[in-house]
mmCIF file with all atom_site columns, C-alpha atoms in Angstrom:
data_model
loop_
_atom_site.group_PDB
_atom_site.id
_atom_site.type_symbol
_atom_site.label_atom_id
_atom_site.label_alt_id
_atom_site.label_comp_id
_atom_site.label_asym_id
_atom_site.label_entity_id
_atom_site.label_seq_id
_atom_site.pdbx_PDB_ins_code
_atom_site.Cartn_x
_atom_site.Cartn_y
_atom_site.Cartn_z
_atom_site.occupancy
_atom_site.B_iso_or_equiv
_atom_site.pdbx_formal_charge
_atom_site.auth_seq_id
_atom_site.auth_comp_id
_atom_site.auth_asym_id
_atom_site.auth_atom_id
_atom_site.pdbx_PDB_model_num
ATOM 1   C CA . UNK A 1 1   ? 142.716 -188.880 111.454 1.00 0.00 ? 9   UNK A CA 1
ATOM 2   C CA . UNK A 1 2   ? 139.232 -190.167 112.107 1.00 0.00 ? 10  UNK A CA 1
ATOM 3   C CA . UNK A 1 3   ? 138.674 -191.430 115.742 1.00 0.00 ? 11  UNK A CA 1
ATOM 4   C CA . UNK A 1 4   ? 135.726 -192.761 117.379 1.00 0.00 ? 12  UNK A CA 1
ATOM 5   C CA . UNK A 1 5   ? 135.935 -193.726 120.923 1.00 0.00 ? 13  UNK A CA 1
ATOM 6   C CA . UNK A 1 6   ? 133.155 -195.585 122.688 1.00 0.00 ? 14  UNK A CA 1
ATOM 7   C CA . UNK A 1 7   ? 132.590 -195.687 126.395 1.00 0.00 ? 15  UNK A CA 1
ATOM 8   C CA . UNK A 1 8   ? 129.865 -196.731 128.883 1.00 0.00 ? 16  UNK A CA 1
ATOM 9   C CA . UNK A 1 9   ? 129.678 -200.478 128.473 1.00 0.00 ? 17  UNK A CA 1
ATOM 10  C CA . UNK A 1 10  ? 129.719 -202.920 131.289 1.00 0.00 ? 18  UNK A CA 1
ATOM 11  C CA . UNK A 1 11  ? 127.792 -205.470 133.162 1.00 0.00 ? 19  UNK A CA 1
ATOM 12  C CA . UNK A 1 12  ? 124.147 -204.706 133.730 1.00 0.00 ? 20  UNK A CA 1
ATOM 13  C CA . UNK A 1 13  ? 121.240 -206.766 135.237 1.00 0.00 ? 21  UNK A CA 1
ATOM 14  C CA . UNK A 1 14  ? 118.272 -207.823 133.011 1.00 0.00 ? 22  UNK A CA 1
ATOM 15  C CA . UNK A 1 15  ? 115.689 -205.061 132.805 1.00 0.00 ? 23  UNK A CA 1
ATOM 16  C CA . UNK A 1 16  ? 118.338 -202.414 133.449 1.00 0.00 ? 24  UNK A CA 1
ATOM 17  C CA . UNK A 1 17  ? 119.582 -199.407 131.522 1.00 0.00 ? 25  UNK A CA 1
ATOM 18  C CA . UNK A 1 18  ? 122.933 -198.258 130.177 1.00 0.00 ? 26  UNK A CA 1
ATOM 19  C CA . UNK A 1 19  ? 124.039 -195.273 128.243 1.00 0.00 ? 27  UNK A CA 1
ATOM 20  C CA . UNK A 1 20  ? 126.742 -195.483 125.638 1.00 0.00 ? 28  UNK A CA 1
ATOM 21  C CA . UNK A 1 21  ? 128.762 -192.573 124.328 1.00 0.00 ? 29  UNK A CA 1
ATOM 22  C CA . UNK A 1 22  ? 131.001 -192.283 121.297 1.00 0.00 ? 30  UNK A CA 1
ATOM 23  C CA . UNK A 1 23  ? 133.445 -189.246 121.198 1.00 0.00 ? 31  UNK A CA 1
ATOM 24  C CA . UNK A 1 24  ? 134.435 -188.377 117.583 1.00 0.00 ? 32  UNK A CA 1
ATOM 25  C CA . UNK A 1 25  ? 137.324 -186.498 116.315 1.00 0.00 ? 33  UNK A CA 1
ATOM 26  C CA . UNK A 1 26  ? 139.247 -185.846 113.140 1.00 0.00 ? 34  UNK A CA 1
ATOM 27  C CA . UNK A 1 27  ? 136.173 -185.013 110.989 1.00 0.00 ? 35  UNK A CA 1
ATOM 28  C CA . UNK A 1 28  ? 133.440 -182.442 110.969 1.00 0.00 ? 36  UNK A CA 1
ATOM 29  C CA . UNK A 1 29  ? 131.004 -184.430 113.178 1.00 0.00 ? 37  UNK A CA 1
ATOM 30  C CA . UNK A 1 30  ? 127.871 -182.415 112.481 1.00 0.00 ? 38  UNK A CA 1
ATOM 31  C CA . UNK A 1 31  ? 128.180 -183.152 108.741 1.00 0.00 ? 39  UNK A CA 1
ATOM 32  C CA . UNK A 1 32  ? 127.760 -186.906 109.039 1.00 0.00 ? 40  UNK A CA 1
ATOM 33  C CA . UNK A 1 33  ? 125.045 -189.318 110.046 1.00 0.00 ? 41  UNK A CA 1
ATOM 34  C CA . UNK A 1 34  ? 126.184 -191.642 112.744 1.00 0.00 ? 42  UNK A CA 1
ATOM 35  C CA . UNK A 1 35  ? 125.196 -195.246 113.714 1.00 0.00 ? 43  UNK A CA 1
ATOM 36  C CA . UNK A 1 36  ? 125.423 -198.002 116.197 1.00 0.00 ? 44  UNK A CA 1
ATOM 37  C CA . UNK A 1 37  ? 126.203 -201.578 115.124 1.00 0.00 ? 45  UNK A CA 1
ATOM 38  C CA . UNK A 1 38  ? 126.456 -204.422 117.467 1.00 0.00 ? 46  UNK A CA 1
ATOM 39  C CA . UNK A 1 39  ? 127.913 -207.892 117.499 1.00 0.00 ? 47  UNK A CA 1
ATOM 40  C CA . UNK A 1 40  ? 126.901 -210.535 119.910 1.00 0.00 ? 48  UNK A CA 1
ATOM 41  C CA . UNK A 1 41  ? 129.577 -212.885 121.032 1.00 0.00 ? 49  UNK A CA 1
ATOM 42  C CA . UNK A 1 42  ? 130.623 -215.316 118.202 1.00 0.00 ? 50  UNK A CA 1
ATOM 43  C CA . UNK A 1 43  ? 127.904 -213.808 116.029 1.00 0.00 ? 51  UNK A CA 1
ATOM 44  C CA . UNK A 1 44  ? 127.582 -211.613 112.930 1.00 0.00 ? 52  UNK A CA 1
ATOM 45  C CA . UNK A 1 45  ? 127.104 -207.937 112.767 1.00 0.00 ? 53  UNK A CA 1
ATOM 46  C CA . UNK A 1 46  ? 123.821 -206.287 113.402 1.00 0.00 ? 54  UNK A CA 1
ATOM 47  C CA . UNK A 1 47  ? 122.858 -202.691 112.581 1.00 0.00 ? 55  UNK A CA 1
ATOM 48  C CA . UNK A 1 48  ? 121.049 -201.134 115.665 1.00 0.00 ? 56  UNK A CA 1
ATOM 49  C CA . UNK A 1 49  ? 120.321 -197.379 114.854 1.00 0.00 ? 57  UNK A CA 1
ATOM 50  C CA . UNK A 1 50  ? 121.259 -194.239 112.877 1.00 0.00 ? 58  UNK A CA 1
ATOM 51  C CA . UNK A 1 51  ? 120.727 -190.744 113.376 1.00 0.00 ? 59  UNK A CA 1
ATOM 52  C CA . UNK A 1 52  ? 120.924 -187.921 110.957 1.00 0.00 ? 60  UNK A CA 1
ATOM 53  C CA . UNK A 1 53  ? 123.136 -184.890 111.128 1.00 0.00 ? 61  UNK A CA 1
ATOM 54  C CA . UNK A 1 54  ? 120.657 -182.685 112.955 1.00 0.00 ? 62  UNK A CA 1
ATOM 55  C CA . UNK A 1 55  ? 119.602 -185.310 115.384 1.00 0.00 ? 63  UNK A CA 1
ATOM 56  C CA . UNK A 1 56  ? 115.957 -185.284 114.262 1.00 0.00 ? 64  UNK A CA 1
ATOM 57  C CA . UNK A 1 57  ? 115.855 -188.137 111.878 1.00 0.00 ? 65  UNK A CA 1
ATOM 58  C CA . UNK A 1 58  ? 116.543 -191.406 113.538 1.00 0.00 ? 66  UNK A CA 1
ATOM 59  C CA . UNK A 1 59  ? 116.087 -194.968 112.650 1.00 0.00 ? 67  UNK A CA 1
ATOM 60  C CA . UNK A 1 60  ? 116.036 -198.308 114.649 1.00 0.00 ? 68  UNK A CA 1
ATOM 61  C CA . UNK A 1 61  ? 116.220 -201.924 114.220 1.00 0.00 ? 69  UNK A CA 1
ATOM 62  C CA . UNK A 1 62  ? 112.953 -203.640 115.142 1.00 0.00 ? 70  UNK A CA 1
ATOM 63  C CA . UNK A 1 63  ? 114.788 -205.566 117.952 1.00 0.00 ? 71  UNK A CA 1
ATOM 64  C CA . UNK A 1 64  ? 115.601 -202.282 119.825 1.00 0.00 ? 72  UNK A CA 1
ATOM 65  C CA . UNK A 1 65  ? 112.694 -200.082 118.824 1.00 0.00 ? 73  UNK A CA 1
ATOM 66  C CA . UNK A 1 66  ? 111.010 -198.725 121.730 1.00 0.00 ? 74  UNK A CA 1
ATOM 67  C CA . UNK A 1 67  ? 113.883 -199.547 124.175 1.00 0.00 ? 75  UNK A CA 1
ATOM 68  C CA . UNK A 1 68  ? 116.979 -197.862 122.735 1.00 0.00 ? 76  UNK A CA 1
ATOM 69  C CA . UNK A 1 69  ? 117.283 -194.028 122.005 1.00 0.00 ? 77  UNK A CA 1
ATOM 70  C CA . UNK A 1 70  ? 120.145 -192.630 119.771 1.00 0.00 ? 78  UNK A CA 1
ATOM 71  C CA . UNK A 1 71  ? 120.928 -189.063 120.071 1.00 0.00 ? 79  UNK A CA 1
ATOM 72  C CA . UNK A 1 72  ? 123.955 -186.648 119.477 1.00 0.00 ? 80  UNK A CA 1
ATOM 73  C CA . UNK A 1 73  ? 125.500 -183.520 120.691 1.00 0.00 ? 81  UNK A CA 1
ATOM 74  C CA . UNK A 1 74  ? 127.054 -181.775 117.829 1.00 0.00 ? 82  UNK A CA 1
ATOM 75  C CA . UNK A 1 75  ? 128.522 -179.164 120.151 1.00 0.00 ? 83  UNK A CA 1
ATOM 76  C CA . UNK A 1 76  ? 130.457 -181.952 121.924 1.00 0.00 ? 84  UNK A CA 1
ATOM 77  C CA . UNK A 1 77  ? 131.117 -184.127 118.780 1.00 0.00 ? 85  UNK A CA 1
ATOM 78  C CA . UNK A 1 78  ? 129.587 -187.005 120.701 1.00 0.00 ? 86  UNK A CA 1
ATOM 79  C CA . UNK A 1 79  ? 127.102 -189.709 119.810 1.00 0.00 ? 87  UNK A CA 1
ATOM 80  C CA . UNK A 1 80  ? 124.850 -191.475 122.402 1.00 0.00 ? 88  UNK A CA 1
ATOM 81  C CA . UNK A 1 81  ? 122.838 -194.665 122.827 1.00 0.00 ? 89  UNK A CA 1
ATOM 82  C CA . UNK A 1 82  ? 120.418 -194.743 125.631 1.00 0.00 ? 90  UNK A CA 1
ATOM 83  C CA . UNK A 1 83  ? 119.466 -198.543 126.320 1.00 0.00 ? 91  UNK A CA 1
ATOM 84  C CA . UNK A 1 84  ? 116.586 -199.479 128.513 1.00 0.00 ? 92  UNK A CA 1
ATOM 85  C CA . UNK A 1 85  ? 114.823 -202.646 129.297 1.00 0.00 ? 93  UNK A CA 1
ATOM 86  C CA . UNK A 1 86  ? 117.989 -204.549 128.610 1.00 0.00 ? 94  UNK A CA 1
ATOM 87  C CA . UNK A 1 87  ? 117.746 -208.330 128.109 1.00 0.00 ? 95  UNK A CA 1
ATOM 88  C CA . UNK A 1 88  ? 120.400 -211.152 127.497 1.00 0.00 ? 96  UNK A CA 1
ATOM 89  C CA . UNK A 1 89  ? 119.866 -210.740 123.902 1.00 0.00 ? 97  UNK A CA 1
ATOM 90  C CA . UNK A 1 90  ? 121.455 -207.321 123.958 1.00 0.00 ? 98  UNK A CA 1
ATOM 91  C CA . UNK A 1 91  ? 124.722 -208.717 125.154 1.00 0.00 ? 99  UNK A CA 1
ATOM 92  C CA . UNK A 1 92  ? 127.159 -207.603 122.461 1.00 0.00 ? 100 UNK A CA 1
ATOM 93  C CA . UNK A 1 93  ? 130.043 -205.409 121.569 1.00 0.00 ? 101 UNK A CA 1
ATOM 94  C CA . UNK A 1 94  ? 128.653 -202.159 120.455 1.00 0.00 ? 102 UNK A CA 1
ATOM 95  C CA . UNK A 1 95  ? 130.377 -200.139 117.781 1.00 0.00 ? 103 UNK A CA 1
ATOM 96  C CA . UNK A 1 96  ? 129.701 -196.608 116.773 1.00 0.00 ? 104 UNK A CA 1
ATOM 97  C CA . UNK A 1 97  ? 130.294 -195.905 113.074 1.00 0.00 ? 105 UNK A CA 1
ATOM 98  C CA . UNK A 1 98  ? 130.559 -192.983 110.784 1.00 0.00 ? 106 UNK A CA 1
ATOM 99  C CA . UNK A 1 99  ? 128.499 -192.717 107.644 1.00 0.00 ? 107 UNK A CA 1
ATOM 100 C CA . UNK A 1 100 ? 130.651 -193.038 104.531 1.00 0.00 ? 108 UNK A CA 1
ATOM 101 C CA . UNK A 1 101 ? 129.298 -190.259 102.600 1.00 0.00 ? 109 UNK A CA 1
ATOM 102 C CA . UNK A 1 102 ? 127.392 -187.038 102.850 1.00 0.00 ? 110 UNK A CA 1
ATOM 103 C CA . UNK A 1 103 ? 124.213 -187.840 100.961 1.00 0.00 ? 111 UNK A CA 1
ATOM 104 C CA . UNK A 1 104 ? 120.551 -187.915 101.853 1.00 0.00 ? 112 UNK A CA 1
ATOM 105 C CA . UNK A 1 105 ? 120.266 -191.655 101.340 1.00 0.00 ? 113 UNK A CA 1
ATOM 106 C CA . UNK A 1 106 ? 121.245 -194.217 104.056 1.00 0.00 ? 114 UNK A CA 1
ATOM 107 C CA . UNK A 1 107 ? 124.854 -194.828 104.029 1.00 0.00 ? 115 UNK A CA 1
ATOM 108 C CA . UNK A 1 108 ? 127.361 -197.505 104.927 1.00 0.00 ? 116 UNK A CA 1
ATOM 109 C CA . UNK A 1 109 ? 130.143 -197.098 107.305 1.00 0.00 ? 117 UNK A CA 1
ATOM 110 C CA . UNK A 1 110 ? 133.735 -195.951 106.588 1.00 0.00 ? 118 UNK A CA 1
ATOM 111 C CA . UNK A 1 111 ? 135.076 -195.686 110.035 1.00 0.00 ? 119 UNK A CA 1
ATOM 112 C CA . UNK A 1 112 ? 134.307 -197.803 113.257 1.00 0.00 ? 120 UNK A CA 1
ATOM 113 C CA . UNK A 1 113 ? 135.175 -197.267 116.818 1.00 0.00 ? 121 UNK A CA 1
ATOM 114 C CA . UNK A 1 114 ? 136.971 -199.968 118.880 1.00 0.00 ? 122 UNK A CA 1
ATOM 115 C CA . UNK A 1 115 ? 133.753 -201.011 120.403 1.00 0.00 ? 123 UNK A CA 1
ATOM 116 C CA . UNK A 1 116 ? 132.317 -201.253 123.996 1.00 0.00 ? 124 UNK A CA 1
ATOM 117 C CA . UNK A 1 117 ? 131.148 -204.505 125.578 1.00 0.00 ? 125 UNK A CA 1
ATOM 118 C CA . UNK A 1 118 ? 127.686 -204.540 126.979 1.00 0.00 ? 126 UNK A CA 1
ATOM 119 C CA . UNK A 1 119 ? 126.899 -207.603 129.179 1.00 0.00 ? 127 UNK A CA 1
ATOM 120 C CA . UNK A 1 120 ? 123.362 -208.294 130.505 1.00 0.00 ? 128 UNK A CA 1
ATOM 121 C CA . UNK A 1 121 ? 123.333 -210.812 133.097 1.00 0.00 ? 129 UNK A CA 1
ATOM 122 C CA . UNK A 1 122 ? 122.146 -211.405 136.754 1.00 0.00 ? 130 UNK A CA 1
ATOM 123 C CA . UNK B 2 1   ? 112.947 -205.567 105.180 1.00 0.00 ? 232 UNK B CA 1
ATOM 124 C CA . UNK B 2 2   ? 115.780 -206.551 102.644 1.00 0.00 ? 233 UNK B CA 1
ATOM 125 C CA . UNK B 2 3   ? 117.325 -209.820 103.456 1.00 0.00 ? 234 UNK B CA 1
ATOM 126 C CA . UNK B 2 4   ? 120.889 -210.402 102.383 1.00 0.00 ? 235 UNK B CA 1
ATOM 127 C CA . UNK B 2 5   ? 121.876 -214.029 101.799 1.00 0.00 ? 236 UNK B CA 1
ATOM 128 C CA . UNK B 2 6   ? 125.704 -214.486 101.810 1.00 0.00 ? 237 UNK B CA 1
ATOM 129 C CA . UNK B 2 7   ? 127.431 -217.650 100.585 1.00 0.00 ? 238 UNK B CA 1
ATOM 130 C CA . UNK B 2 8   ? 129.288 -219.589 101.356 1.00 0.00 ? 239 UNK B CA 1
ATOM 131 C CA . UNK B 2 9   ? 129.120 -219.129 105.241 1.00 0.00 ? 240 UNK B CA 1
ATOM 132 C CA . UNK B 2 10  ? 132.617 -220.722 105.435 1.00 0.00 ? 241 UNK B CA 1
ATOM 133 C CA . UNK B 2 11  ? 135.303 -221.699 103.181 1.00 0.00 ? 242 UNK B CA 1
ATOM 134 C CA . UNK B 2 12  ? 138.863 -223.161 103.223 1.00 0.00 ? 243 UNK B CA 1
ATOM 135 C CA . UNK B 2 13  ? 141.471 -221.786 100.942 1.00 0.00 ? 244 UNK B CA 1
ATOM 136 C CA . UNK B 2 14  ? 145.214 -221.700 100.165 1.00 0.00 ? 245 UNK B CA 1
ATOM 137 C CA . UNK B 2 15  ? 147.610 -218.702 99.820  1.00 0.00 ? 246 UNK B CA 1
ATOM 138 C CA . UNK B 2 16  ? 147.350 -217.669 96.207  1.00 0.00 ? 247 UNK B CA 1
ATOM 139 C CA . UNK B 2 17  ? 143.903 -219.002 95.599  1.00 0.00 ? 248 UNK B CA 1
ATOM 140 C CA . UNK B 2 18  ? 141.375 -216.869 93.903  1.00 0.00 ? 249 UNK B CA 1
ATOM 141 C CA . UNK B 2 19  ? 138.288 -216.667 96.328  1.00 0.00 ? 250 UNK B CA 1
ATOM 142 C CA . UNK B 2 20  ? 134.611 -215.435 95.523  1.00 0.00 ? 251 UNK B CA 1
ATOM 143 C CA . UNK B 2 21  ? 132.012 -214.516 97.959  1.00 0.00 ? 252 UNK B CA 1
ATOM 144 C CA . UNK B 2 22  ? 128.425 -213.746 96.944  1.00 0.00 ? 253 UNK B CA 1
ATOM 145 C CA . UNK B 2 23  ? 125.645 -211.838 98.449  1.00 0.00 ? 254 UNK B CA 1
ATOM 146 C CA . UNK B 2 24  ? 122.243 -211.835 97.112  1.00 0.00 ? 255 UNK B CA 1
ATOM 147 C CA . UNK B 2 25  ? 119.618 -209.247 98.252  1.00 0.00 ? 256 UNK B CA 1
ATOM 148 C CA . UNK B 2 26  ? 115.937 -210.124 98.455  1.00 0.00 ? 257 UNK B CA 1
ATOM 149 C CA . UNK B 2 27  ? 115.078 -207.104 96.372  1.00 0.00 ? 258 UNK B CA 1
ATOM 150 C CA . UNK B 2 28  ? 116.999 -204.726 94.084  1.00 0.00 ? 259 UNK B CA 1
ATOM 151 C CA . UNK B 2 29  ? 119.337 -202.456 95.885  1.00 0.00 ? 260 UNK B CA 1
ATOM 152 C CA . UNK B 2 30  ? 121.067 -200.714 92.937  1.00 0.00 ? 261 UNK B CA 1
ATOM 153 C CA . UNK B 2 31  ? 124.689 -200.501 93.991  1.00 0.00 ? 262 UNK B CA 1
ATOM 154 C CA . UNK B 2 32  ? 124.200 -199.524 97.562  1.00 0.00 ? 263 UNK B CA 1
ATOM 155 C CA . UNK B 2 33  ? 126.284 -202.439 98.913  1.00 0.00 ? 264 UNK B CA 1
ATOM 156 C CA . UNK B 2 34  ? 129.536 -202.558 100.919 1.00 0.00 ? 265 UNK B CA 1
ATOM 157 C CA . UNK B 2 35  ? 131.949 -205.179 101.956 1.00 0.00 ? 266 UNK B CA 1
ATOM 158 C CA . UNK B 2 36  ? 133.822 -205.484 105.394 1.00 0.00 ? 267 UNK B CA 1
ATOM 159 C CA . UNK B 2 37  ? 136.583 -207.593 106.598 1.00 0.00 ? 268 UNK B CA 1
ATOM 160 C CA . UNK B 2 38  ? 136.777 -208.473 110.239 1.00 0.00 ? 269 UNK B CA 1
ATOM 161 C CA . UNK B 2 39  ? 139.702 -210.300 111.925 1.00 0.00 ? 270 UNK B CA 1
ATOM 162 C CA . UNK B 2 40  ? 139.219 -212.065 115.267 1.00 0.00 ? 271 UNK B CA 1
ATOM 163 C CA . UNK B 2 41  ? 139.132 -209.451 118.104 1.00 0.00 ? 272 UNK B CA 1
ATOM 164 C CA . UNK B 2 42  ? 139.346 -206.632 115.658 1.00 0.00 ? 273 UNK B CA 1
ATOM 165 C CA . UNK B 2 43  ? 137.073 -203.948 114.272 1.00 0.00 ? 274 UNK B CA 1
ATOM 166 C CA . UNK B 2 44  ? 135.369 -204.399 111.028 1.00 0.00 ? 275 UNK B CA 1
ATOM 167 C CA . UNK B 2 45  ? 137.152 -202.657 108.169 1.00 0.00 ? 276 UNK B CA 1
ATOM 168 C CA . UNK B 2 46  ? 135.548 -201.367 104.950 1.00 0.00 ? 277 UNK B CA 1
ATOM 169 C CA . UNK B 2 47  ? 136.937 -202.770 101.818 1.00 0.00 ? 278 UNK B CA 1
ATOM 170 C CA . UNK B 2 48  ? 134.463 -201.937 99.094  1.00 0.00 ? 279 UNK B CA 1
ATOM 171 C CA . UNK B 2 49  ? 131.823 -199.336 98.745  1.00 0.00 ? 280 UNK B CA 1
ATOM 172 C CA . UNK B 2 50  ? 129.086 -198.763 96.186  1.00 0.00 ? 281 UNK B CA 1
ATOM 173 C CA . UNK B 2 51  ? 129.387 -202.284 95.229  1.00 0.00 ? 282 UNK B CA 1
ATOM 174 C CA . UNK B 2 52  ? 132.699 -201.996 93.265  1.00 0.00 ? 283 UNK B CA 1
ATOM 175 C CA . UNK B 2 53  ? 134.733 -198.869 94.591  1.00 0.00 ? 284 UNK B CA 1
ATOM 176 C CA . UNK B 2 54  ? 137.845 -199.817 96.595  1.00 0.00 ? 285 UNK B CA 1
ATOM 177 C CA . UNK B 2 55  ? 138.439 -198.131 99.831  1.00 0.00 ? 286 UNK B CA 1
ATOM 178 C CA . UNK B 2 56  ? 141.752 -196.092 99.972  1.00 0.00 ? 287 UNK B CA 1
ATOM 179 C CA . UNK B 2 57  ? 144.592 -198.197 101.199 1.00 0.00 ? 288 UNK B CA 1
ATOM 180 C CA . UNK B 2 58  ? 142.933 -201.587 100.513 1.00 0.00 ? 289 UNK B CA 1
ATOM 181 C CA . UNK B 2 59  ? 145.073 -203.861 98.202  1.00 0.00 ? 290 UNK B CA 1
ATOM 182 C CA . UNK B 2 60  ? 144.052 -204.142 94.621  1.00 0.00 ? 291 UNK B CA 1
ATOM 183 C CA . UNK B 2 61  ? 143.618 -207.926 94.851  1.00 0.00 ? 292 UNK B CA 1
ATOM 184 C CA . UNK B 2 62  ? 140.251 -207.062 96.325  1.00 0.00 ? 293 UNK B CA 1
ATOM 185 C CA . UNK B 2 63  ? 137.449 -206.193 93.905  1.00 0.00 ? 294 UNK B CA 1
ATOM 186 C CA . UNK B 2 64  ? 133.698 -205.991 94.171  1.00 0.00 ? 295 UNK B CA 1
ATOM 187 C CA . UNK B 2 65  ? 131.073 -206.285 91.296  1.00 0.00 ? 296 UNK B CA 1
ATOM 188 C CA . UNK B 2 66  ? 127.281 -206.516 90.916  1.00 0.00 ? 297 UNK B CA 1
ATOM 189 C CA . UNK B 2 67  ? 124.291 -204.546 90.895  1.00 0.00 ? 298 UNK B CA 1
ATOM 190 C CA . UNK B 2 68  ? 120.445 -205.121 91.683  1.00 0.00 ? 299 UNK B CA 1
ATOM 191 C CA . UNK B 2 69  ? 120.386 -208.137 93.572  1.00 0.00 ? 300 UNK B CA 1
ATOM 192 C CA . UNK B 2 70  ? 123.577 -210.144 93.065  1.00 0.00 ? 301 UNK B CA 1
ATOM 193 C CA . UNK B 2 71  ? 127.016 -209.003 94.336  1.00 0.00 ? 302 UNK B CA 1
ATOM 194 C CA . UNK B 2 72  ? 130.588 -210.540 94.476  1.00 0.00 ? 303 UNK B CA 1
ATOM 195 C CA . UNK B 2 73  ? 133.638 -209.869 96.451  1.00 0.00 ? 304 UNK B CA 1
ATOM 196 C CA . UNK B 2 74  ? 136.622 -211.400 94.782  1.00 0.00 ? 305 UNK B CA 1
ATOM 197 C CA . UNK B 2 75  ? 140.149 -211.798 96.252  1.00 0.00 ? 306 UNK B CA 1
ATOM 198 C CA . UNK B 2 76  ? 142.339 -212.397 93.171  1.00 0.00 ? 307 UNK B CA 1
ATOM 199 C CA . UNK B 2 77  ? 145.236 -214.031 94.975  1.00 0.00 ? 308 UNK B CA 1
ATOM 200 C CA . UNK B 2 78  ? 144.702 -214.871 98.661  1.00 0.00 ? 309 UNK B CA 1
ATOM 201 C CA . UNK B 2 79  ? 147.295 -213.619 101.183 1.00 0.00 ? 310 UNK B CA 1
ATOM 202 C CA . UNK B 2 80  ? 148.102 -214.830 104.681 1.00 0.00 ? 311 UNK B CA 1
ATOM 203 C CA . UNK B 2 81  ? 146.648 -211.690 106.184 1.00 0.00 ? 312 UNK B CA 1
ATOM 204 C CA . UNK B 2 82  ? 143.377 -212.129 104.307 1.00 0.00 ? 313 UNK B CA 1
ATOM 205 C CA . UNK B 2 83  ? 142.173 -214.927 106.487 1.00 0.00 ? 314 UNK B CA 1
ATOM 206 C CA . UNK B 2 84  ? 139.191 -213.417 108.234 1.00 0.00 ? 315 UNK B CA 1
ATOM 207 C CA . UNK B 2 85  ? 135.399 -212.997 108.125 1.00 0.00 ? 316 UNK B CA 1
ATOM 208 C CA . UNK B 2 86  ? 133.881 -210.968 105.403 1.00 0.00 ? 317 UNK B CA 1
ATOM 209 C CA . UNK B 2 87  ? 130.358 -209.254 105.575 1.00 0.00 ? 318 UNK B CA 1
ATOM 210 C CA . UNK B 2 88  ? 128.224 -207.505 103.062 1.00 0.00 ? 319 UNK B CA 1
ATOM 211 C CA . UNK B 2 89  ? 125.817 -204.689 103.939 1.00 0.00 ? 320 UNK B CA 1
ATOM 212 C CA . UNK B 2 90  ? 123.005 -203.147 102.135 1.00 0.00 ? 321 UNK B CA 1
ATOM 213 C CA . UNK B 2 91  ? 122.346 -199.590 102.692 1.00 0.00 ? 322 UNK B CA 1
ATOM 214 C CA . UNK B 2 92  ? 119.575 -198.992 100.019 1.00 0.00 ? 323 UNK B CA 1
ATOM 215 C CA . UNK B 2 93  ? 116.899 -198.680 102.778 1.00 0.00 ? 324 UNK B CA 1
ATOM 216 C CA . UNK B 2 94  ? 116.217 -199.009 106.446 1.00 0.00 ? 325 UNK B CA 1
ATOM 217 C CA . UNK B 2 95  ? 116.587 -201.260 108.165 1.00 0.00 ? 326 UNK B CA 1
ATOM 218 C CA . UNK B 2 96  ? 120.151 -201.678 107.096 1.00 0.00 ? 327 UNK B CA 1
ATOM 219 C CA . UNK B 2 97  ? 121.106 -205.326 106.857 1.00 0.00 ? 328 UNK B CA 1
ATOM 220 C CA . UNK B 2 98  ? 124.264 -207.378 106.896 1.00 0.00 ? 329 UNK B CA 1
ATOM 221 C CA . UNK B 2 99  ? 124.968 -210.637 105.250 1.00 0.00 ? 330 UNK B CA 1
ATOM 222 C CA . UNK B 2 100 ? 125.537 -213.589 107.648 1.00 0.00 ? 331 UNK B CA 1
ATOM 223 C CA . UNK B 2 101 ? 129.281 -213.535 107.004 1.00 0.00 ? 332 UNK B CA 1
ATOM 224 C CA . UNK B 2 102 ? 131.769 -215.803 105.259 1.00 0.00 ? 333 UNK B CA 1
ATOM 225 C CA . UNK B 2 103 ? 134.669 -216.973 107.298 1.00 0.00 ? 334 UNK B CA 1
ATOM 226 C CA . UNK B 2 104 ? 137.654 -217.719 105.174 1.00 0.00 ? 335 UNK B CA 1
ATOM 227 C CA . UNK B 2 105 ? 140.030 -220.305 106.745 1.00 0.00 ? 336 UNK B CA 1
ATOM 228 C CA . UNK B 2 106 ? 143.297 -221.728 105.870 1.00 0.00 ? 337 UNK B CA 1
ATOM 229 C CA . UNK B 2 107 ? 143.190 -224.963 104.016 1.00 0.00 ? 338 UNK B CA 1
#
């Protein structure tokens, strides 16, 4: 059974930093690209970032480019999101999501974690 | 960037109704489209991938169609557990983009 368990969310002041983690199990983690998707309170879904299987290929939404860094540790089956220079607009539930297929193209998401809430406020 | 325009943004329907939700892409995305269902306070759940393939375990009353720029999610006979918000996602190219969502409420 695929499981994705996020952690690291919480309350942070504007301008601060936070590192999210997503522990994966139930599948061969190193075979799949992984992503972060967020959802601001009462709003829709927003793709944040994707990382390829080897950790080299990364993609970011313009809204986070230069501030967020996605990474992974395949030896620990864990995905990360380092978030710097946080602003109120980054307040959201952050989900990690597994790519739905092993293909070279961008993929959608077949499994999602439960999410971790990040609140940016003074 | 590819924009995904989803319509309607909200609707009211009754149990047993046929429901159709549309997503339009600002440029062709072949069949690189997925549909997700999200209930309040819950995690999004994939219903349809590759525009028309049903995710394992999803009831057959859900179906997807379309290719290129126009896509449809159809619920053939709405059930009480289907009242939720539905999102489309294009994964033809980065940045990946979701539609704005369609909230299906009870009439």
